[in-house]
PDB file of C-alpha atoms in Angstrom:
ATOM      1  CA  UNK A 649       0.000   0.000   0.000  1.00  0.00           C
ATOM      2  CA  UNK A 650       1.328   3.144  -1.041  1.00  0.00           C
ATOM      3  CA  UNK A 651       2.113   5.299   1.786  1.00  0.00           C
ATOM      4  CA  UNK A 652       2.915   8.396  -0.204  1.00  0.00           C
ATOM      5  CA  UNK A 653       1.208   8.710  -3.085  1.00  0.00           C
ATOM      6  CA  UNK A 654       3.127  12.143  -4.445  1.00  0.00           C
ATOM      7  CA  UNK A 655       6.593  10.310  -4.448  1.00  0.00           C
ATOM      8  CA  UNK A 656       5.447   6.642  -5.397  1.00  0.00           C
ATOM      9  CA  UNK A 657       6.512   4.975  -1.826  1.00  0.00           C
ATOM     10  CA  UNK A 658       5.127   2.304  -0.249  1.00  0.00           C
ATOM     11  CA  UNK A 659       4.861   0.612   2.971  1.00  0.00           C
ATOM     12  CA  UNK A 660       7.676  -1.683   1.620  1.00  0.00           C
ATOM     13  CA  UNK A 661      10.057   0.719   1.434  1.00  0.00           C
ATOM     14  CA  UNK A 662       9.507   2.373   4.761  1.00  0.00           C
ATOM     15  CA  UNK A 663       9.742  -0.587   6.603  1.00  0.00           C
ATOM     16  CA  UNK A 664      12.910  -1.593   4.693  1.00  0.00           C
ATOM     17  CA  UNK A 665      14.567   2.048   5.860  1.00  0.00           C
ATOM     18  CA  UNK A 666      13.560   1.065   9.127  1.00  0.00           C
ATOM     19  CA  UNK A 667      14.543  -2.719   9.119  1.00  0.00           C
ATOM     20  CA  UNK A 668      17.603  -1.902   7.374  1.00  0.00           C
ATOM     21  CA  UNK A 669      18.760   0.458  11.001  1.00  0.00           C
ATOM     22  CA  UNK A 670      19.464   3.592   9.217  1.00  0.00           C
ATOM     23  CA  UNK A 671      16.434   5.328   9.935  1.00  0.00           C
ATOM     24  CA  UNK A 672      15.117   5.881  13.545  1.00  0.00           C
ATOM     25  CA  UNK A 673      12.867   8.904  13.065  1.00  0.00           C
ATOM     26  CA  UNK A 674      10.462   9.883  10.191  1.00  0.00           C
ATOM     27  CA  UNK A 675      13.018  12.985   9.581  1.00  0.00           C
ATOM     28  CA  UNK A 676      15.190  10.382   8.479  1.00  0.00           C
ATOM     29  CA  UNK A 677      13.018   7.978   6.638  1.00  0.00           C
ATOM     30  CA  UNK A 678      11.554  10.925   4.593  1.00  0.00           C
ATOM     31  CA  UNK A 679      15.377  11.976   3.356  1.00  0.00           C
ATOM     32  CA  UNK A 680      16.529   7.724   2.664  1.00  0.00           C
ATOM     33  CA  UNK A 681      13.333   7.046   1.607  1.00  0.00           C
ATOM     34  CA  UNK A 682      13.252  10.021  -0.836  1.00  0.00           C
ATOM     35  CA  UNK A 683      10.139  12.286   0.152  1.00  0.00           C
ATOM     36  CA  UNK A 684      10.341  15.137  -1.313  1.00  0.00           C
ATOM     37  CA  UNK A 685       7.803  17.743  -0.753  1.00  0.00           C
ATOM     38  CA  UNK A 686       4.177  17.384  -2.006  1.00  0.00           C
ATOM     39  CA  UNK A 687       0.560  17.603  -0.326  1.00  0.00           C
ATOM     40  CA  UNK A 688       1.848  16.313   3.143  1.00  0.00           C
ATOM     41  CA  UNK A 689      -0.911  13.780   3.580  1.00  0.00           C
ATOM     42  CA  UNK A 690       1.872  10.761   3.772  1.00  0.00           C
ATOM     43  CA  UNK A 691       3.096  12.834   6.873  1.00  0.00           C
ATOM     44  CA  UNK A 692       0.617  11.325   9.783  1.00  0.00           C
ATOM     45  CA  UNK A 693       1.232   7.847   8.316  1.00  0.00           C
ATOM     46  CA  UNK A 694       4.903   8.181   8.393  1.00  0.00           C
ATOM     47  CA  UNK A 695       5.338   8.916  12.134  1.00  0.00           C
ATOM     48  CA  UNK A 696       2.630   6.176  12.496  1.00  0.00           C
ATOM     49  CA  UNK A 697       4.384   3.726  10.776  1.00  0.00           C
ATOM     50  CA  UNK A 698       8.214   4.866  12.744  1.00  0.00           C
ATOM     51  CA  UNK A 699       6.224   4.873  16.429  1.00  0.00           C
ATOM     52  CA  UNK A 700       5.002   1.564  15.838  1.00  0.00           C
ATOM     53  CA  UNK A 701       8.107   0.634  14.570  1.00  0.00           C
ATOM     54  CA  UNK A 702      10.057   1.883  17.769  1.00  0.00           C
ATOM     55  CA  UNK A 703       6.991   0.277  19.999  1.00  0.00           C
ATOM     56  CA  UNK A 704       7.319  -3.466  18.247  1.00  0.00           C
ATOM     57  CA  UNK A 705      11.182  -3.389  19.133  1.00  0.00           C
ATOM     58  CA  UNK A 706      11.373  -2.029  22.386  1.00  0.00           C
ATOM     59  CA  UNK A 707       8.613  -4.724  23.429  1.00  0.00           C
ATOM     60  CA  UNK A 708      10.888  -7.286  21.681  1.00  0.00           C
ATOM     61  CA  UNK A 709      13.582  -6.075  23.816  1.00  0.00           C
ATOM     62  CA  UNK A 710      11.716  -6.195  26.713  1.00  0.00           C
ATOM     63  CA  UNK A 711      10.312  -9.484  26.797  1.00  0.00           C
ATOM     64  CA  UNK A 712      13.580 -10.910  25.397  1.00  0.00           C
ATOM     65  CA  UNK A 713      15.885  -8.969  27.852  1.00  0.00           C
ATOM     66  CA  UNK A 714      17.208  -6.834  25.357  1.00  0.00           C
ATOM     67  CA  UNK A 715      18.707  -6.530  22.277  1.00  0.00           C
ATOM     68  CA  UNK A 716      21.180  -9.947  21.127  1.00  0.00           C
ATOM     69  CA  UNK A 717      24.171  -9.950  20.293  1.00  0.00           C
ATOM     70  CA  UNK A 718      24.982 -11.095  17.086  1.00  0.00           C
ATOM     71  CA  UNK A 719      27.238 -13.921  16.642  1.00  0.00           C
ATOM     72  CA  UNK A 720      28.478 -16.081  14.291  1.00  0.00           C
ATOM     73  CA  UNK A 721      27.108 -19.370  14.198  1.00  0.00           C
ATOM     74  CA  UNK A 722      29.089 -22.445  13.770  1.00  0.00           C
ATOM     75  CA  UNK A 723      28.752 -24.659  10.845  1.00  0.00           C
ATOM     76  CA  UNK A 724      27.597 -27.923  11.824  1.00  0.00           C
ATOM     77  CA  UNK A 725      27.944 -31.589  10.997  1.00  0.00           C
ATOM     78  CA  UNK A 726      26.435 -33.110   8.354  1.00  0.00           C
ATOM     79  CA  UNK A 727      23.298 -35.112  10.329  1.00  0.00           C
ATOM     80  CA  UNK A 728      22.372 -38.898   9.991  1.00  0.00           C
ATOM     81  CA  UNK A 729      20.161 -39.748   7.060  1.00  0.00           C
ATOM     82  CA  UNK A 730      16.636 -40.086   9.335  1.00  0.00           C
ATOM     83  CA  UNK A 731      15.166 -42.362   7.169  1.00  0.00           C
ATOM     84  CA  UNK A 732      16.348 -46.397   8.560  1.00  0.00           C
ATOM     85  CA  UNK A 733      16.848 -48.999   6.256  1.00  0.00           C
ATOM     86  CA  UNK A 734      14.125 -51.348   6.341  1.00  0.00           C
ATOM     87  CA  UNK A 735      15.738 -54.309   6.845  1.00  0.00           C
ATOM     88  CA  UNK A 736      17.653 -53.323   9.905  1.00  0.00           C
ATOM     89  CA  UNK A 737      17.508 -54.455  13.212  1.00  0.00           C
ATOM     90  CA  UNK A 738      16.801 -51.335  15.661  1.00  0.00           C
ATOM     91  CA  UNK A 739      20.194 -49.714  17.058  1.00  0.00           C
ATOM     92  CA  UNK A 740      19.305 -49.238  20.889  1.00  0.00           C
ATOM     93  CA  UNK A 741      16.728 -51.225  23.191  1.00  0.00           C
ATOM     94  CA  UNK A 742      13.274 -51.088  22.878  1.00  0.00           C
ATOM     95  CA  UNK A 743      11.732 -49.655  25.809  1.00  0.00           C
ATOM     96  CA  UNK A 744       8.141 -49.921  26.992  1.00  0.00           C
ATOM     97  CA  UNK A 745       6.229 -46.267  27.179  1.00  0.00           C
ATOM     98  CA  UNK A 746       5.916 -45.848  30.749  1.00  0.00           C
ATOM     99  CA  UNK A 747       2.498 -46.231  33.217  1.00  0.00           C
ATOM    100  CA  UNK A 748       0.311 -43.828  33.708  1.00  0.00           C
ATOM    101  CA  UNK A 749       1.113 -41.546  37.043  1.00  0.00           C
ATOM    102  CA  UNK A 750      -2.205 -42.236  38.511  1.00  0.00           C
ATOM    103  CA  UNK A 751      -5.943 -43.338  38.017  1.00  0.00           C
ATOM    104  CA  UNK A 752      -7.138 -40.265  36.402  1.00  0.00           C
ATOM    105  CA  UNK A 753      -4.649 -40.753  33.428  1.00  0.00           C
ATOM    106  CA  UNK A 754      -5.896 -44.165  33.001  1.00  0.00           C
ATOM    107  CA  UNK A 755      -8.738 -43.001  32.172  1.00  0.00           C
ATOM    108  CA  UNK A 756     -10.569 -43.280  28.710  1.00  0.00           C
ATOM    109  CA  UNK A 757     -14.133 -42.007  27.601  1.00  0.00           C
ATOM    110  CA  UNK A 758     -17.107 -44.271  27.435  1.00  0.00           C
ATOM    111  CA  UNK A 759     -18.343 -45.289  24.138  1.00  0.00           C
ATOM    112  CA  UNK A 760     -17.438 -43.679  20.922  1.00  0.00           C
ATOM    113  CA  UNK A 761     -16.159 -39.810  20.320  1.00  0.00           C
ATOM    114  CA  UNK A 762     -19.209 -37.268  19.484  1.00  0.00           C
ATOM    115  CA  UNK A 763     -18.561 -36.422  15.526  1.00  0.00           C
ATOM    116  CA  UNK A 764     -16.246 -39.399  15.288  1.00  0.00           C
ATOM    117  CA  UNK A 765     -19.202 -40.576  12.400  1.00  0.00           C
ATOM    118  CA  UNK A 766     -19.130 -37.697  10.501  1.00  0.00           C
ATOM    119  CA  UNK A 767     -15.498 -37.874  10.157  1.00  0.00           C
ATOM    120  CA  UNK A 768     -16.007 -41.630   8.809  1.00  0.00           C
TER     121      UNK A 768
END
């Protein structure tokens, strides 16, 4: 959606500026971005879109405890094939799924599911 319809930019593009961390304010958006001057109706939906910007990363921040660090991550190993050949015998023991903790998880409905027909 365009957000300024005088100098062809849309929502794309601002949130790319801001994404990109060039741009913290809409002063700065408007001169990356390339606003130039023109009815001034993209100017309310500009500092919209940077305040909610600014609002969606400081609450990132705060329920993550702030911004990460970036780091390199490590290249890893090349994993296992997880599909077994069929004609081989399982690797580890075979364990029995354990018992129920108490009565209540032994526990199964009476009779068949409601909708279970319907579903037939």
């Amino acid at each position: 959606m365009y957000v300024c319809i005088c100098n062809a930019i849309t929502e794309d593009d601002v949130h790319g500026c801001l994404a990109g961390g060039g741009c913290g304010t809409a002063k700065e958006v408007k001169a990356a971005c390339g606003f130039k001057p023109g009815c001034g109706s993209c100017t309310k939906r500009l500092h919209a879109m940077v305040s909610e910007y600014r609002t969606a990363g400081e609450l990132a921040d705060a329920l993550t405890g702030g911004p990460a660090p970036l780091a390199a991550v490590p290249d890893a190993a090349p994993a296992a094939s997880p599909v077994a050949d069929a004609g081989a015998a399982p690797s580890g023991p075979l364990s029995r799924p354990s018992e129920p903790a108490t009565a209540a998880d032994r526990l199964v409905p009476p009779g068949p599911v409601a909708g279970a027909e319907a579903a037939a």
